[in-house]
mmCIF file of C-alpha atoms in Angstrom:
data_model
loop_
_atom_site.group_PDB
_atom_site.id
_atom_site.type_symbol
_atom_site.label_atom_id
_atom_site.label_comp_id
_atom_site.label_asym_id
_atom_site.label_seq_id
_atom_site.Cartn_x
_atom_site.Cartn_y
_atom_site.Cartn_z
ATOM 1 C CA MET A 1 -33.269 42.628 -183.549
ATOM 2 C CA ARG A 2 -36.900 42.320 -184.844
ATOM 3 C CA GLY A 3 -37.175 39.244 -181.244
ATOM 4 C CA THR A 4 -35.787 42.529 -178.741
ATOM 5 C CA ALA A 5 -38.029 44.823 -180.113
ATOM 6 C CA LEU A 6 -40.517 42.920 -179.788
ATOM 7 C CA ARG A 7 -40.015 41.590 -176.494
ATOM 8 C CA ASN A 8 -39.513 45.205 -175.465
ATOM 9 C CA HIS A 9 -42.686 46.477 -176.674
ATOM 10 C CA TRP A 10 -44.297 43.983 -174.956
ATOM 11 C CA ARG A 11 -42.722 45.043 -171.692
ATOM 12 C CA LEU A 12 -43.494 48.390 -172.263
ATOM 13 C CA ALA A 13 -47.547 46.991 -172.788
ATOM 14 C CA SER A 14 -47.168 45.274 -169.456
ATOM 15 C CA SER A 15 -46.202 48.348 -167.570
ATOM 16 C CA MET A 16 -48.707 50.092 -168.739
ATOM 17 C CA LEU A 17 -51.157 47.687 -167.860
ATOM 18 C CA MET A 18 -49.511 47.404 -164.401
ATOM 19 C CA LEU A 19 -50.228 51.563 -163.570
ATOM 20 C CA LEU A 20 -53.443 50.968 -165.580
ATOM 21 C CA LEU A 21 -54.898 48.518 -162.662
ATOM 22 C CA CYS A 22 -52.217 49.812 -159.930
ATOM 23 C CA GLY A 23 -52.353 53.822 -160.698
ATOM 24 C CA GLY A 24 -49.133 56.010 -160.486
ATOM 25 C CA ALA A 25 -46.511 56.742 -159.040
ATOM 26 C CA GLY A 26 -47.554 59.148 -156.529
ATOM 27 C CA ALA A 27 -50.996 57.249 -155.730
ATOM 28 C CA THR A 28 -51.893 56.433 -151.807
ATOM 29 C CA GLU A 29 -51.016 52.488 -151.904
ATOM 30 C CA ILE A 30 -54.006 50.807 -150.352
ATOM 31 C CA ARG A 31 -51.874 47.390 -148.873
ATOM 32 C CA ALA A 32 -54.566 45.189 -147.141
ATOM 33 C CA LEU A 33 -57.712 45.604 -145.709
ATOM 34 C CA ARG A 34 -59.645 43.367 -142.384
ATOM 35 C CA LEU A 35 -62.709 42.883 -141.027
ATOM 36 C CA SER A 36 -63.160 42.893 -137.421
ATOM 37 C CA PRO A 37 -66.961 41.458 -136.823
ATOM 38 C CA GLU A 38 -67.648 43.382 -133.199
ATOM 39 C CA ALA A 39 -71.478 42.846 -131.503
ATOM 40 C CA ASP A 40 -73.232 45.754 -133.003
ATOM 41 C CA HIS A 41 -71.318 46.746 -135.686
ATOM 42 C CA THR A 42 -68.687 45.233 -138.176
ATOM 43 C CA ARG A 43 -65.232 47.650 -138.685
ATOM 44 C CA ALA A 44 -63.213 47.162 -141.848
ATOM 45 C CA THR A 45 -58.954 48.727 -141.399
ATOM 46 C CA ILE A 46 -57.887 49.652 -144.674
ATOM 47 C CA GLU A 47 -53.925 50.173 -144.251
ATOM 48 C CA LEU A 48 -53.042 53.058 -146.375
ATOM 49 C CA SER A 49 -49.444 54.566 -147.340
ATOM 50 C CA GLY A 50 -50.508 58.006 -146.808
ATOM 51 C CA LYS A 51 -53.178 59.873 -146.532
ATOM 52 C CA LEU A 52 -55.992 60.653 -149.130
ATOM 53 C CA ASP A 53 -59.294 62.135 -149.505
ATOM 54 C CA TYR A 54 -62.397 59.377 -149.905
ATOM 55 C CA LYS A 55 -66.460 59.475 -150.057
ATOM 56 C CA LEU A 56 -68.616 57.116 -149.056
ATOM 57 C CA PHE A 57 -71.891 56.489 -149.321
ATOM 58 C CA GLU A 58 -75.295 53.391 -149.179
ATOM 59 C CA ILE A 59 -77.051 52.070 -152.506
ATOM 60 C CA ARG A 60 -80.033 50.431 -151.687
ATOM 61 C CA ASN A 61 -81.701 47.265 -153.422
ATOM 62 C CA PRO A 62 -79.814 45.855 -152.569
ATOM 63 C CA GLU A 63 -77.721 47.175 -149.360
ATOM 64 C CA ARG A 64 -74.325 48.154 -150.185
ATOM 65 C CA ILE A 65 -72.071 50.528 -148.795
ATOM 66 C CA VAL A 66 -69.634 52.534 -151.546
ATOM 67 C CA LEU A 67 -66.669 53.349 -150.558
ATOM 68 C CA ASP A 68 -64.486 55.793 -152.829
ATOM 69 C CA LEU A 69 -60.872 56.386 -152.191
ATOM 70 C CA ASP A 70 -59.358 59.481 -154.469
ATOM 71 C CA ASP A 71 -55.583 59.255 -156.128
ATOM 72 C CA ALA A 72 -55.189 55.637 -154.696
ATOM 73 C CA ALA A 73 -53.865 52.552 -155.715
ATOM 74 C CA PHE A 74 -54.138 48.694 -154.423
ATOM 75 C CA ALA A 75 -51.346 47.137 -153.591
ATOM 76 C CA PRO A 76 -49.761 44.216 -155.770
ATOM 77 C CA GLY A 77 -51.040 41.345 -154.158
ATOM 78 C CA PHE A 78 -54.167 42.938 -152.556
ATOM 79 C CA ALA A 79 -56.625 40.286 -151.235
ATOM 80 C CA THR A 80 -59.949 40.550 -150.608
ATOM 81 C CA PRO A 81 -60.710 39.219 -147.693
ATOM 82 C CA ALA A 82 -64.252 37.088 -147.295
ATOM 83 C CA GLY A 83 -67.514 38.461 -145.877
ATOM 84 C CA ALA A 84 -67.514 38.615 -142.343
ATOM 85 C CA GLY A 85 -70.017 40.070 -140.133
ATOM 86 C CA VAL A 86 -72.842 41.882 -141.796
ATOM 87 C CA LEU A 87 -71.102 41.896 -144.589
ATOM 88 C CA LYS A 88 -71.839 38.951 -147.554
ATOM 89 C CA ALA A 89 -69.083 39.978 -149.724
ATOM 90 C CA LEU A 90 -65.985 42.340 -150.620
ATOM 91 C CA ARG A 91 -65.536 44.096 -154.368
ATOM 92 C CA ILE A 92 -62.621 45.852 -155.100
ATOM 93 C CA GLY A 93 -61.723 47.952 -158.408
ATOM 94 C CA LYS A 94 -60.654 51.123 -160.160
ATOM 95 C CA HIS A 95 -63.088 54.175 -159.651
ATOM 96 C CA GLY A 96 -62.588 57.208 -162.550
ATOM 97 C CA LYS A 97 -58.911 57.348 -163.675
ATOM 98 C CA ASP A 98 -57.301 57.959 -160.286
ATOM 99 C CA GLY A 99 -58.794 56.723 -158.044
ATOM 100 C CA ALA A 100 -59.883 53.281 -156.296
ATOM 101 C CA ARG A 101 -63.364 51.391 -155.256
ATOM 102 C CA VAL A 102 -64.290 49.048 -152.264
ATOM 103 C CA VAL A 103 -67.909 47.963 -152.446
ATOM 104 C CA PHE A 104 -69.052 46.282 -148.853
ATOM 105 C CA ASP A 105 -72.204 43.655 -149.888
ATOM 106 C CA LEU A 106 -74.517 43.581 -147.114
ATOM 107 C CA ASP A 107 -77.344 40.960 -145.612
ATOM 108 C CA ALA A 108 -78.657 44.134 -142.983
ATOM 109 C CA SER A 109 -78.844 47.757 -143.680
ATOM 110 C CA VAL A 110 -76.735 49.418 -141.627
ATOM 111 C CA GLN A 111 -75.852 53.302 -140.541
ATOM 112 C CA PRO A 112 -71.875 53.851 -141.851
ATOM 113 C CA LYS A 113 -69.199 55.982 -139.639
ATOM 114 C CA SER A 114 -66.026 56.008 -140.735
ATOM 115 C CA PHE A 115 -62.741 58.607 -139.741
ATOM 116 C CA LEU A 116 -59.013 58.690 -141.049
ATOM 117 C CA LEU A 117 -56.345 57.345 -138.118
ATOM 118 C CA ALA A 118 -52.867 59.349 -138.754
ATOM 119 C CA PRO A 119 -49.658 57.129 -138.195
ATOM 120 C CA GLY A 120 -48.509 55.913 -134.602
ATOM 121 C CA ASP A 121 -47.473 53.142 -132.411
ATOM 122 C CA GLY A 122 -45.234 51.634 -135.367
ATOM 123 C CA ALA A 123 -48.909 51.455 -138.013
ATOM 124 C CA GLY A 124 -48.844 53.977 -140.831
ATOM 125 C CA TYR A 125 -52.093 55.598 -142.059
ATOM 126 C CA ARG A 126 -55.412 53.856 -141.461
ATOM 127 C CA LEU A 127 -59.000 54.291 -142.649
ATOM 128 C CA ILE A 128 -61.606 52.966 -140.226
ATOM 129 C CA VAL A 129 -65.345 51.893 -141.668
ATOM 130 C CA ASP A 130 -67.616 50.894 -138.600
ATOM 131 C CA LEU A 131 -70.719 49.418 -140.338
ATOM 132 C CA TYR A 132 -73.548 49.899 -137.183
ATOM 133 C CA LYS A 133 -76.602 47.432 -137.649
ATOM 134 C CA LYS A 134 -79.772 49.770 -137.270
ATOM 135 C CA LYS A 135 -82.009 48.264 -135.178
ATOM 136 C CA GLY A 136 -85.845 48.372 -135.936
ATOM 137 C CA ARG A 137 -88.189 50.332 -134.823
ATOM 138 C CA ALA A 138 -89.190 49.345 -131.054
ATOM 139 C CA ALA A 139 -92.524 48.910 -130.055
ATOM 140 C CA LEU A 140 -94.514 51.921 -128.799
ATOM 141 C CA LYS A 141 -95.597 52.523 -125.633
ATOM 142 C CA SER A 142 -98.665 55.344 -124.409
ATOM 143 C CA ALA A 143 -98.047 58.347 -122.820
ATOM 144 C CA ALA A 144 -99.680 57.132 -120.024
ATOM 145 C CA ALA A 145 -97.515 54.186 -119.766
ATOM 146 C CA LEU A 146 -94.003 56.110 -119.724
ATOM 147 C CA ALA A 147 -96.057 58.612 -117.243
ATOM 148 C CA ALA A 148 -96.109 55.736 -114.859
ATOM 149 C CA LYS A 149 -93.018 54.209 -115.150
ATOM 150 C CA PRO A 150 -90.026 56.441 -114.499
ATOM 151 C CA ARG A 151 -86.703 56.401 -116.896
ATOM 152 C CA ASP A 152 -83.548 55.119 -115.618
ATOM 153 C CA VAL A 153 -80.708 58.016 -115.888
ATOM 154 C CA ILE A 154 -77.825 56.690 -117.565
ATOM 155 C CA VAL A 155 -74.802 57.098 -116.999
ATOM 156 C CA ALA A 156 -71.820 56.933 -119.746
ATOM 157 C CA ILE A 157 -67.898 55.627 -118.587
ATOM 158 C CA ASP A 158 -65.631 55.307 -121.003
ATOM 159 C CA ALA A 159 -62.506 53.676 -119.627
ATOM 160 C CA GLY A 160 -59.483 55.924 -121.053
ATOM 161 C CA HIS A 161 -56.974 54.243 -124.267
ATOM 162 C CA GLY A 162 -57.176 50.793 -124.800
ATOM 163 C CA GLY A 163 -55.653 48.537 -128.128
ATOM 164 C CA VAL A 164 -52.733 50.207 -129.236
ATOM 165 C CA ASP A 165 -52.484 53.011 -127.664
ATOM 166 C CA PRO A 166 -51.286 52.112 -123.612
ATOM 167 C CA GLY A 167 -51.889 55.258 -121.764
ATOM 168 C CA ALA A 168 -49.140 55.654 -118.738
ATOM 169 C CA HIS A 169 -47.232 52.953 -117.464
ATOM 170 C CA GLY A 170 -46.400 52.464 -113.728
ATOM 171 C CA SER A 171 -43.079 50.907 -112.425
ATOM 172 C CA ALA A 172 -44.225 47.853 -111.796
ATOM 173 C CA GLY A 173 -45.138 47.778 -115.563
ATOM 174 C CA THR A 174 -49.084 48.774 -115.173
ATOM 175 C CA ARG A 175 -50.969 49.518 -117.962
ATOM 176 C CA GLU A 176 -52.680 52.704 -117.724
ATOM 177 C CA LYS A 177 -55.242 51.294 -120.527
ATOM 178 C CA ASP A 178 -55.840 48.111 -118.078
ATOM 179 C CA ILE A 179 -56.815 50.099 -114.988
ATOM 180 C CA THR A 180 -58.990 52.534 -116.666
ATOM 181 C CA LEU A 181 -61.144 49.388 -118.101
ATOM 182 C CA ALA A 182 -61.071 47.479 -114.608
ATOM 183 C CA VAL A 183 -62.275 51.109 -112.540
ATOM 184 C CA ALA A 184 -65.130 51.287 -115.768
ATOM 185 C CA ARG A 185 -66.006 47.697 -115.071
ATOM 186 C CA GLU A 186 -66.765 47.964 -111.366
ATOM 187 C CA LEU A 187 -67.941 51.729 -111.516
ATOM 188 C CA LYS A 188 -70.641 50.112 -113.968
ATOM 189 C CA ARG A 189 -71.697 47.138 -111.637
ATOM 190 C CA GLN A 190 -72.358 49.692 -108.368
ATOM 191 C CA ILE A 191 -74.142 52.005 -110.794
ATOM 192 C CA ASP A 192 -76.358 49.243 -112.426
ATOM 193 C CA ALA A 193 -77.114 47.675 -108.590
ATOM 194 C CA GLN A 194 -78.438 51.369 -108.130
ATOM 195 C CA SER A 195 -82.422 52.561 -107.971
ATOM 196 C CA GLY A 196 -83.237 54.397 -110.854
ATOM 197 C CA MET A 197 -79.724 54.328 -112.591
ATOM 198 C CA ARG A 198 -78.277 52.282 -115.603
ATOM 199 C CA ALA A 199 -74.575 52.485 -116.532
ATOM 200 C CA MET A 200 -72.979 51.373 -120.761
ATOM 201 C CA LEU A 201 -69.325 51.499 -121.334
ATOM 202 C CA THR A 202 -67.623 53.027 -124.348
ATOM 203 C CA ARG A 203 -65.405 49.719 -124.434
ATOM 204 C CA ASP A 204 -65.633 47.013 -122.844
ATOM 205 C CA GLY A 205 -62.598 44.983 -123.797
ATOM 206 C CA ASP A 206 -58.676 46.010 -125.025
ATOM 207 C CA TYR A 207 -59.504 47.968 -128.521
ATOM 208 C CA PHE A 208 -59.088 51.368 -129.198
ATOM 209 C CA ILE A 209 -61.564 54.306 -129.770
ATOM 210 C CA PRO A 210 -60.728 57.772 -131.275
ATOM 211 C CA LEU A 211 -61.563 59.920 -128.493
ATOM 212 C CA ALA A 212 -64.308 61.887 -130.211
ATOM 213 C CA GLN A 213 -66.225 59.174 -131.255
ATOM 214 C CA ARG A 214 -65.723 58.274 -126.769
ATOM 215 C CA TYR A 215 -68.678 61.278 -126.253
ATOM 216 C CA GLN A 216 -70.419 60.333 -129.248
ATOM 217 C CA LYS A 217 -71.436 57.196 -127.961
ATOM 218 C CA ALA A 218 -72.687 58.743 -124.671
ATOM 219 C CA ARG A 219 -74.954 60.948 -127.119
ATOM 220 C CA ASN A 220 -75.958 58.069 -128.976
ATOM 221 C CA ALA A 221 -77.178 56.123 -125.724
ATOM 222 C CA LYS A 222 -79.007 59.265 -124.609
ATOM 223 C CA ALA A 223 -77.015 59.409 -121.436
ATOM 224 C CA ASP A 224 -76.941 62.210 -118.674
ATOM 225 C CA LEU A 225 -74.014 62.052 -117.778
ATOM 226 C CA PHE A 226 -70.338 61.071 -119.074
ATOM 227 C CA VAL A 227 -67.269 60.006 -116.812
ATOM 228 C CA SER A 228 -64.188 59.251 -118.330
ATOM 229 C CA VAL A 229 -61.570 57.258 -116.199
ATOM 230 C CA HIS A 230 -57.936 57.868 -116.048
ATOM 231 C CA ALA A 231 -55.253 57.916 -114.243
ATOM 232 C CA ASP A 232 -52.373 60.297 -114.281
ATOM 233 C CA ALA A 233 -48.743 60.182 -114.360
ATOM 234 C CA TYR A 234 -46.287 62.883 -113.775
ATOM 235 C CA ALA A 235 -41.745 62.789 -114.065
ATOM 236 C CA SER A 236 -41.144 62.559 -110.422
ATOM 237 C CA GLY A 237 -42.611 59.100 -108.508
ATOM 238 C CA ASP A 238 -43.889 61.087 -105.635
ATOM 239 C CA ALA A 239 -47.200 62.919 -107.136
ATOM 240 C CA ARG A 240 -50.316 61.574 -105.107
ATOM 241 C CA GLY A 241 -54.020 61.916 -105.462
ATOM 242 C CA SER A 242 -56.716 61.868 -107.652
ATOM 243 C CA SER A 243 -58.294 65.322 -109.044
ATOM 244 C CA VAL A 244 -61.553 65.465 -111.770
ATOM 245 C CA TRP A 245 -61.590 67.783 -114.756
ATOM 246 C CA MET A 246 -64.116 69.475 -117.091
ATOM 247 C CA LEU A 247 -64.128 71.164 -120.127
ATOM 248 C CA SER A 248 -62.606 74.543 -119.791
ATOM 249 C CA SER A 249 -64.765 77.481 -122.224
ATOM 250 C CA ARG A 250 -61.880 77.736 -124.968
ATOM 251 C CA GLY A 251 -62.593 73.786 -125.660
ATOM 252 C CA ALA A 252 -66.137 74.663 -125.273
ATOM 253 C CA SER A 253 -65.889 77.956 -127.650
ATOM 254 C CA ASN A 254 -63.787 75.592 -130.281
ATOM 255 C CA GLU A 255 -65.899 72.566 -130.231
ATOM 256 C CA ALA A 256 -68.841 75.285 -130.968
ATOM 257 C CA ALA A 257 -67.200 76.541 -134.262
ATOM 258 C CA ARG A 258 -66.651 73.008 -135.434
ATOM 259 C CA TRP A 259 -70.361 72.077 -134.951
ATOM 260 C CA LEU A 260 -71.105 74.785 -136.621
ATOM 261 C CA GLU A 261 -68.804 74.289 -139.434
ATOM 262 C CA ASP A 262 -69.803 70.813 -139.945
ATOM 263 C CA ARG A 263 -73.249 69.966 -141.792
ATOM 264 C CA GLU A 264 -73.122 66.294 -140.251
ATOM 265 C CA ASN A 265 -73.214 67.629 -136.840
ATOM 266 C CA ARG A 266 -75.559 71.154 -137.685
ATOM 267 C CA ALA A 267 -78.125 68.041 -138.614
ATOM 268 C CA ASP A 268 -77.478 66.214 -135.845
ATOM 269 C CA LEU A 269 -79.499 67.181 -132.134
ATOM 270 C CA VAL A 270 -78.534 69.255 -129.416
ATOM 271 C CA GLY A 271 -79.695 69.997 -125.869
ATOM 272 C CA GLY A 272 -83.095 68.901 -128.277
ATOM 273 C CA VAL A 273 -83.107 71.097 -131.038
ATOM 274 C CA LYS A 274 -82.073 70.526 -134.798
ATOM 275 C CA LEU A 275 -79.231 73.208 -136.224
ATOM 276 C CA GLU A 276 -79.676 72.380 -139.815
ATOM 277 C CA ASP A 277 -83.034 74.235 -140.302
ATOM 278 C CA LYS A 278 -82.074 77.571 -137.883
ATOM 279 C CA ASP A 279 -80.127 80.132 -139.625
ATOM 280 C CA HIS A 280 -76.123 80.884 -138.323
ATOM 281 C CA THR A 281 -76.536 83.386 -135.807
ATOM 282 C CA LEU A 282 -79.406 81.273 -134.384
ATOM 283 C CA ALA A 283 -77.931 78.064 -134.330
ATOM 284 C CA ALA A 284 -74.907 79.539 -132.488
ATOM 285 C CA VAL A 285 -77.402 81.345 -129.612
ATOM 286 C CA LEU A 286 -78.449 77.300 -129.643
ATOM 287 C CA LEU A 287 -75.127 76.075 -129.314
ATOM 288 C CA ASP A 288 -73.830 78.896 -126.628
ATOM 289 C CA LEU A 289 -77.251 78.025 -124.307
ATOM 290 C CA SER A 290 -76.771 74.406 -124.956
ATOM 291 C CA GLN A 291 -73.554 74.312 -123.779
ATOM 292 C CA GLY A 292 -73.443 76.914 -120.576
ATOM 293 C CA ALA A 293 -76.061 74.430 -119.425
ATOM 294 C CA THR A 294 -73.957 71.647 -119.689
ATOM 295 C CA LEU A 295 -70.628 73.100 -118.494
ATOM 296 C CA GLU A 296 -72.759 74.328 -115.612
ATOM 297 C CA ALA A 297 -73.841 70.650 -114.933
ATOM 298 C CA SER A 298 -70.473 69.407 -115.483
ATOM 299 C CA SER A 299 -68.887 71.371 -112.687
ATOM 300 C CA ALA A 300 -71.787 70.424 -110.225
ATOM 301 C CA VAL A 301 -71.350 66.780 -110.606
ATOM 302 C CA ALA A 302 -67.162 67.434 -110.768
ATOM 303 C CA ASP A 303 -67.369 69.456 -107.331
ATOM 304 C CA ARG A 304 -69.808 66.076 -105.988
ATOM 305 C CA VAL A 305 -66.814 63.845 -107.029
ATOM 306 C CA LEU A 306 -64.010 65.686 -106.265
ATOM 307 C CA HIS A 307 -65.630 66.128 -102.191
ATOM 308 C CA ALA A 308 -66.374 62.235 -102.308
ATOM 309 C CA LEU A 309 -62.521 61.532 -103.686
ATOM 310 C CA ALA A 310 -61.410 63.359 -100.970
ATOM 311 C CA LYS A 311 -62.804 60.952 -98.309
ATOM 312 C CA LEU A 312 -60.379 58.222 -99.480
ATOM 313 C CA GLY A 313 -57.180 60.526 -99.145
ATOM 314 C CA PRO A 314 -55.848 63.955 -100.121
ATOM 315 C CA THR A 315 -56.399 64.682 -103.852
ATOM 316 C CA HIS A 316 -53.961 66.069 -106.315
ATOM 317 C CA ARG A 317 -55.190 69.335 -106.004
ATOM 318 C CA GLY A 318 -58.692 71.088 -103.667
ATOM 319 C CA TYR A 319 -60.224 72.219 -107.050
ATOM 320 C CA VAL A 320 -61.705 70.762 -109.700
ATOM 321 C CA GLU A 321 -59.318 71.666 -113.124
ATOM 322 C CA LYS A 322 -60.353 72.672 -116.570
ATOM 323 C CA ALA A 323 -59.050 71.623 -119.362
ATOM 324 C CA ASN A 324 -59.381 71.149 -123.519
ATOM 325 C CA PHE A 325 -59.838 67.440 -123.515
ATOM 326 C CA VAL A 326 -61.453 66.188 -126.391
ATOM 327 C CA VAL A 327 -63.802 63.103 -124.766
ATOM 328 C CA LEU A 328 -65.393 66.373 -122.764
ATOM 329 C CA ARG A 329 -66.840 68.492 -125.433
ATOM 330 C CA SER A 330 -69.985 66.646 -126.009
ATOM 331 C CA PRO A 331 -72.010 69.874 -126.181
ATOM 332 C CA ASP A 332 -75.121 68.759 -124.426
ATOM 333 C CA VAL A 333 -74.615 65.827 -121.860
ATOM 334 C CA PRO A 334 -72.503 67.009 -118.868
ATOM 335 C CA SER A 335 -69.129 65.569 -119.002
ATOM 336 C CA ILE A 336 -66.506 65.186 -116.353
ATOM 337 C CA LEU A 337 -62.578 63.018 -116.273
ATOM 338 C CA VAL A 338 -61.699 61.437 -113.288
ATOM 339 C CA GLU A 339 -57.996 60.969 -112.586
ATOM 340 C CA THR A 340 -58.052 57.948 -110.294
ATOM 341 C CA ALA A 341 -54.746 58.167 -109.021
ATOM 342 C CA PHE A 342 -50.979 58.684 -110.201
ATOM 343 C CA ILE A 343 -50.162 55.107 -111.827
ATOM 344 C CA THR A 344 -46.017 56.509 -111.636
ATOM 345 C CA ASN A 345 -46.647 56.593 -107.632
ATOM 346 C CA PRO A 346 -45.527 53.352 -106.948
ATOM 347 C CA LEU A 347 -47.807 52.922 -104.221
ATOM 348 C CA GLU A 348 -50.696 54.389 -105.364
ATOM 349 C CA GLU A 349 -49.898 52.162 -108.560
ATOM 350 C CA LYS A 350 -50.496 49.149 -105.847
ATOM 351 C CA ARG A 351 -53.820 50.217 -104.993
ATOM 352 C CA LEU A 352 -54.613 50.634 -108.123
ATOM 353 C CA ASN A 353 -53.763 46.831 -108.942
ATOM 354 C CA ASN A 354 -55.555 46.405 -105.457
ATOM 355 C CA SER A 355 -59.286 45.542 -106.467
ATOM 356 C CA VAL A 356 -60.661 46.622 -102.822
ATOM 357 C CA GLN A 357 -59.100 49.768 -103.452
ATOM 358 C CA ARG A 358 -61.105 49.955 -106.745
ATOM 359 C CA GLU A 359 -63.779 49.519 -105.683
ATOM 360 C CA LYS A 360 -63.600 51.803 -103.081
ATOM 361 C CA LEU A 361 -62.440 54.768 -105.981
ATOM 362 C CA ALA A 362 -65.879 53.637 -108.000
ATOM 363 C CA GLY A 363 -68.384 53.842 -104.869
ATOM 364 C CA ALA A 364 -66.465 57.154 -104.435
ATOM 365 C CA ILE A 365 -67.235 58.017 -108.057
ATOM 366 C CA LEU A 366 -71.005 56.631 -107.464
ATOM 367 C CA ASP A 367 -71.675 58.994 -104.547
ATOM 368 C CA GLY A 368 -70.457 62.334 -106.363
ATOM 369 C CA VAL A 369 -72.931 61.269 -108.878
ATOM 370 C CA ARG A 370 -75.668 60.055 -107.010
ATOM 371 C CA ASP A 371 -75.662 63.277 -104.508
ATOM 372 C CA TYR A 372 -75.683 65.180 -108.228
ATOM 373 C CA PHE A 373 -78.730 63.591 -109.547
ATOM 374 C CA ARG A 374 -79.865 63.286 -106.397
ATOM 375 C CA ALA A 375 -79.597 67.848 -106.165
ATOM 376 C CA THR A 376 -80.633 67.776 -109.768
ATOM 377 C CA PRO A 377 -83.108 65.264 -110.793
ATOM 378 C CA PRO A 378 -83.190 64.555 -114.520
ATOM 379 C CA PRO A 379 -86.964 65.539 -116.109
ATOM 380 C CA GLY A 380 -88.743 62.755 -116.175
ATOM 381 C CA SER A 381 -85.956 60.039 -114.324
ATOM 382 C CA TRP A 382 -86.602 57.978 -110.928
ATOM 383 C CA PHE A 383 -84.395 60.778 -109.235
ATOM 384 C CA ALA A 384 -87.203 63.303 -110.646
ATOM 385 C CA ALA A 385 -90.171 61.187 -109.166
ATOM 386 C CA ALA A 386 -88.463 60.707 -106.264
ATOM 387 C CA ALA A 387 -87.837 63.728 -105.092
ATOM 388 C CA ALA A 388 -91.707 64.512 -106.366
ATOM 389 C CA ARG A 389 -92.301 61.276 -103.696
ATOM 390 C CA ASP A 390 -90.622 63.340 -100.708
ATOM 391 C CA ARG A 391 -91.935 66.526 -101.426
ATOM 392 C CA SER A 392 -95.252 65.274 -101.296
ATOM 393 C CA GLU A 393 -94.641 63.587 -97.722
ATOM 394 C CA GLN A 394 -93.406 66.376 -96.155
ATOM 395 C CA ILE A 395 -96.101 68.205 -97.050
ATOM 396 C CA ALA A 396 -98.398 65.747 -96.126
ATOM 397 C CA ARG A 397 -96.180 65.404 -92.528
ATOM 398 C CA ARG A 398 -96.879 70.111 -92.162
ATOM 399 C CA GLY A 399 -100.087 69.385 -92.469
ATOM 400 C CA SER A 400 -100.753 66.581 -89.618
ATOM 401 C CA ALA A 401 -98.672 68.339 -87.193
ATOM 402 C CA ALA A 402 -101.208 71.607 -87.697
ATOM 403 C CA PRO A 403 -102.767 72.425 -84.528
ATOM 404 C CA ALA A 404 -106.587 71.439 -84.917
ATOM 405 C CA SER A 405 -107.961 74.911 -83.507
ATOM 406 C CA THR A 406 -107.038 78.214 -84.334
ATOM 407 C CA ALA A 407 -106.533 81.908 -82.730
ATOM 408 C CA ILE A 408 -109.561 84.209 -82.681
ATOM 409 C CA ALA A 409 -108.835 87.826 -83.577
ATOM 410 C CA GLU A 410 -110.001 90.198 -81.016
ATOM 411 C CA ASP A 411 -111.169 92.305 -83.544
ATOM 412 C CA ASP A 412 -113.758 89.108 -85.303
ATOM 413 C CA PRO A 413 -117.448 90.134 -85.006
ATOM 414 C CA ASP A 414 -118.431 86.844 -83.803
ATOM 415 C CA ARG A 415 -115.684 86.146 -81.057
ATOM 416 C CA GLU A 416 -118.157 86.067 -77.972
ATOM 417 C CA GLU A 417 -119.890 83.443 -79.869
ATOM 418 C CA LEU A 418 -116.820 81.301 -81.258
ATOM 419 C CA LEU A 419 -115.397 81.655 -77.563
ATOM 420 C CA ALA A 420 -118.980 80.418 -76.061
ATOM 421 C CA ARG A 421 -118.441 77.723 -78.690
ATOM 422 C CA GLY A 422 -115.314 76.603 -77.896
ATOM 423 C CA PRO A 423 -112.387 75.037 -79.748
ATOM 424 C CA ARG A 424 -113.242 75.078 -83.987
ATOM 425 C CA SER A 425 -112.782 71.722 -85.600
#
């Protein structure tokens, strides 16, 4: 009896110890942690059994990022990965009574970004932590040097879908995520070959990027324009034609409300103005002005791109369409979404798989974008400098074409003397 009681006592103690280490039954289970080093950042993907609340903060000297997860526990057998990318090492442990903590030991200062992904495509909840390398201070240039060299306009190109999100499928098995990346790369190639223009891709590989992060990448790059590339789909295989979309006014209103409620967004720059030090009413007015100008510019560039695409063949609609697409919600970067063709139409699917046709599609988008920048050159850009040169040349031509003499008025008191002298120079 005594031996049995002792064994039961140890079983109870062992169970209590496991509960202390792994949390109670109601805790969210932290099942795995994977690291993916990339060129400019290192991504940590944390697989979870459910939704949870968390906090992320920095500690200096030495550089660390601390992730606290509320009401969470590490799963039995949880393996801590070795350091990779900007991470020297990772450490795990309990936090408080019911929480868990992950410490990222860094070899350099980073800018952390995080977001929680809902279940999808066979995967459960995932917490993503991106650790971006902080860029060193660039060498300062004098104002005169900056003025002497006009800047390139920057076009952010977003290849729709990617990674676990394949997008639409064609009848021949073509995946939208592959087509959008191919068109985006071709568009970048053509833009980079133009004077005064430069392109950046939100993704340049087969990986997933959350929708809001796509337009945020454009804002971080100080882009003058954001172009999201997609391939349309419809239940019927006979739908065809390209289309161009911009953000609806309702979508802009929803985004404005979110920005004004979010302290992190208010601390950001919108249209060159910082909102965090403004009262709510003034911040709302400034944001509305910025969004209004952005929507007007989006409409102008969308019209030009649609007109250029119409030269390749019939468009799906004869006008620019509007919707509350997340990727178009940037408050200060003009943004459009281009549906290149219907991937569910067998003929158009075949064209999308043809590199020559993709080159023509990219060329039409470029034509529309370039026409927009020529008509509305951003201040300080190569297009603005070119427009100023054109105006100067026109004035000079008008001056050189002016007559060498002018008529003498009938009531000129010196008319007789001037006529005697001959033509005036």
